[in-house]
Coordinates of C-alpha atoms in Angstrom, one line a residue:
X1 CA -3.9 214.8 178.4
X2 CA -2.9 217.1 175.6
X3 CA -1.6 216.2 172.1
X4 CA 0.6 217.9 169.5
X5 CA 0.8 217.0 165.8
X6 CA 4.4 217.7 164.7
X7 CA 4.1 216.6 161.0
X8 CA 1.1 215.8 158.9
X9 CA 1.0 214.4 155.3
X10 CA -2.4 212.7 154.8
X11 CA -1.8 210.6 151.6
X12 CA -0.7 207.0 151.0
X13 CA 3.0 206.9 151.7
X14 CA 2.7 209.9 154.0
X15 CA 1.7 209.9 157.6
X16 CA 2.0 212.0 160.7
X17 CA 4.1 212.4 163.8
X18 CA 2.4 213.1 167.1
X19 CA 3.0 213.4 170.8
X20 CA 0.6 212.8 173.7
X21 CA 1.5 214.6 177.0
X22 CA 0.4 213.3 180.3
X23 CA -0.1 216.1 182.8
X24 CA -0.6 215.3 186.5
X25 CA -0.5 211.5 186.0
X26 CA 1.6 210.4 188.9
X27 CA 1.6 206.7 188.0
X28 CA 2.2 207.1 184.3
X29 CA 5.6 206.9 182.6
X30 CA 5.6 207.9 179.0
X31 CA 7.2 205.8 176.2
X32 CA 9.4 208.7 175.0
X33 CA 10.0 210.8 178.1
X34 CA 8.5 210.7 181.6
X35 CA 5.4 212.6 180.4
X36 CA 5.4 212.0 176.6
X37 CA 4.4 209.3 174.2
X38 CA 5.6 210.3 170.7
X39 CA 4.8 208.1 167.7
X40 CA 5.3 208.2 163.9
X41 CA 2.8 206.8 161.5
X42 CA 3.0 205.8 157.9
X43 CA -0.2 205.6 155.8
X44 CA -0.2 202.3 153.9
X45 CA -3.8 202.4 152.6
X46 CA -6.1 205.4 152.4
X47 CA -9.5 204.8 150.9
X48 CA -11.8 207.7 151.9
X49 CA -15.0 206.6 153.8
X50 CA -13.8 203.0 153.5
X51 CA -10.5 202.0 155.0
X52 CA -7.3 203.4 156.6
X53 CA -4.3 201.2 157.2
X54 CA -1.2 202.6 158.9
X55 CA 1.9 201.5 160.7
X56 CA 2.6 203.1 164.1
X57 CA 6.1 203.2 165.6
X58 CA 6.7 204.6 169.1
X59 CA 9.7 206.9 169.5
X60 CA 11.2 205.0 172.5
X61 CA 14.5 203.7 173.8
X62 CA 12.6 200.9 175.7
X63 CA 12.7 197.6 173.8
X64 CA 9.2 196.6 174.9
X65 CA 7.8 199.4 172.7
X66 CA 9.9 198.7 169.6
X67 CA 8.5 197.5 166.2
X68 CA 5.7 198.6 163.9
X69 CA 2.2 198.2 165.1
X70 CA -0.4 198.0 162.3
X71 CA -3.7 199.8 162.8
X72 CA -6.6 199.1 160.4
X73 CA -9.6 201.3 160.5
X74 CA -12.8 200.5 158.6
X75 CA -15.8 202.7 158.1
X76 CA -19.1 200.8 157.7
X77 CA -22.3 202.7 156.7
X78 CA -25.2 202.0 159.1
X79 CA -28.7 203.3 159.4
X80 CA -28.3 206.7 161.0
X81 CA -24.5 207.0 160.8
X82 CA -21.2 205.2 160.3
X83 CA -19.6 202.5 162.4
X84 CA -15.9 202.8 162.9
X85 CA -13.9 199.6 163.5
X86 CA -10.3 199.4 164.7
X87 CA -8.1 196.4 164.4
X88 CA -4.5 196.2 165.7
X89 CA -1.7 193.8 164.7
X90 CA 1.7 193.5 166.3
X91 CA 1.0 195.5 169.4
X92 CA 4.3 196.0 171.2
X93 CA 4.7 193.8 174.3
X94 CA 5.0 196.9 176.5
X95 CA 1.4 197.9 175.8
X96 CA -1.1 195.9 177.8
X97 CA -4.0 194.8 175.6
X98 CA -6.5 196.2 178.1
X99 CA -4.7 199.6 178.0
X100 CA -4.8 199.6 174.2
X101 CA -8.5 198.7 174.3
X102 CA -9.3 201.5 176.8
X103 CA -7.3 204.1 174.8
X104 CA -9.0 203.0 171.6
X105 CA -12.5 203.3 173.2
X106 CA -11.6 206.7 174.6
X107 CA -10.4 207.8 171.1
X108 CA -13.7 206.6 169.5
X109 CA -15.8 208.4 172.2
X110 CA -13.8 211.6 171.6
X111 CA -14.2 211.2 167.8
X112 CA -17.9 210.9 168.2
X113 CA -18.0 214.0 170.4
X114 CA -16.0 215.9 167.8
X115 CA -18.2 214.8 164.9
X116 CA -21.4 215.4 166.7
X117 CA -20.6 218.5 168.8
X118 CA -17.2 219.9 167.8
X119 CA -15.8 219.7 171.4
X120 CA -12.1 219.7 170.7
X121 CA -10.4 223.0 171.4
X122 CA -7.2 224.3 169.8
X123 CA -4.4 225.3 172.1
X124 CA -2.5 228.5 171.6
X125 CA 1.1 229.5 172.4
X126 CA 0.2 230.3 175.9
X127 CA -1.1 226.8 176.8
X128 CA 0.9 224.4 178.9
X129 CA 1.6 222.0 176.0
X130 CA 4.1 224.5 174.4
X131 CA 6.2 224.4 177.6
X132 CA 7.0 220.9 176.6
X133 CA 8.0 221.6 173.0
X134 CA 11.2 223.2 171.7
X135 CA 9.7 224.6 168.5
X136 CA 7.1 226.8 170.1
X137 CA 4.4 226.0 167.5
X138 CA 0.7 226.1 168.3
X139 CA -0.3 223.0 166.4
X140 CA -1.7 221.3 169.5
X141 CA -5.1 220.2 170.6
X142 CA -6.7 219.3 173.9
X143 CA -9.6 217.0 174.5
X144 CA -12.3 218.5 176.7

């Protein structure tokens, strides 16, 4: 899987637009295209080191992915680190709860790797991700 951030405005009232691309997943159908999940977020609350609340809307023609999902993220100081808690409201009916849980867990594991070891690599214009994009930009990342 690779990802691309199309727009980024990290302030309350701002948000970001992002795509996830599924390469080589035979049994996966993206929400936006056959290999892409594109979504638009809006930052509702942004309290650094405390809380992030955002709405998430999938760019999809499929009715089962319509509506605004709410994601609440809380940061709790613990001995030796910070606990990150995710809460979801209004998950679209097309997203199975177990898939949402698995994806969230994977994201948290990747966040931990990034914070602890810095293991996210930036893609350049020669990487596969840009073959999927019409704007040719290099603002993409890939989890390793």
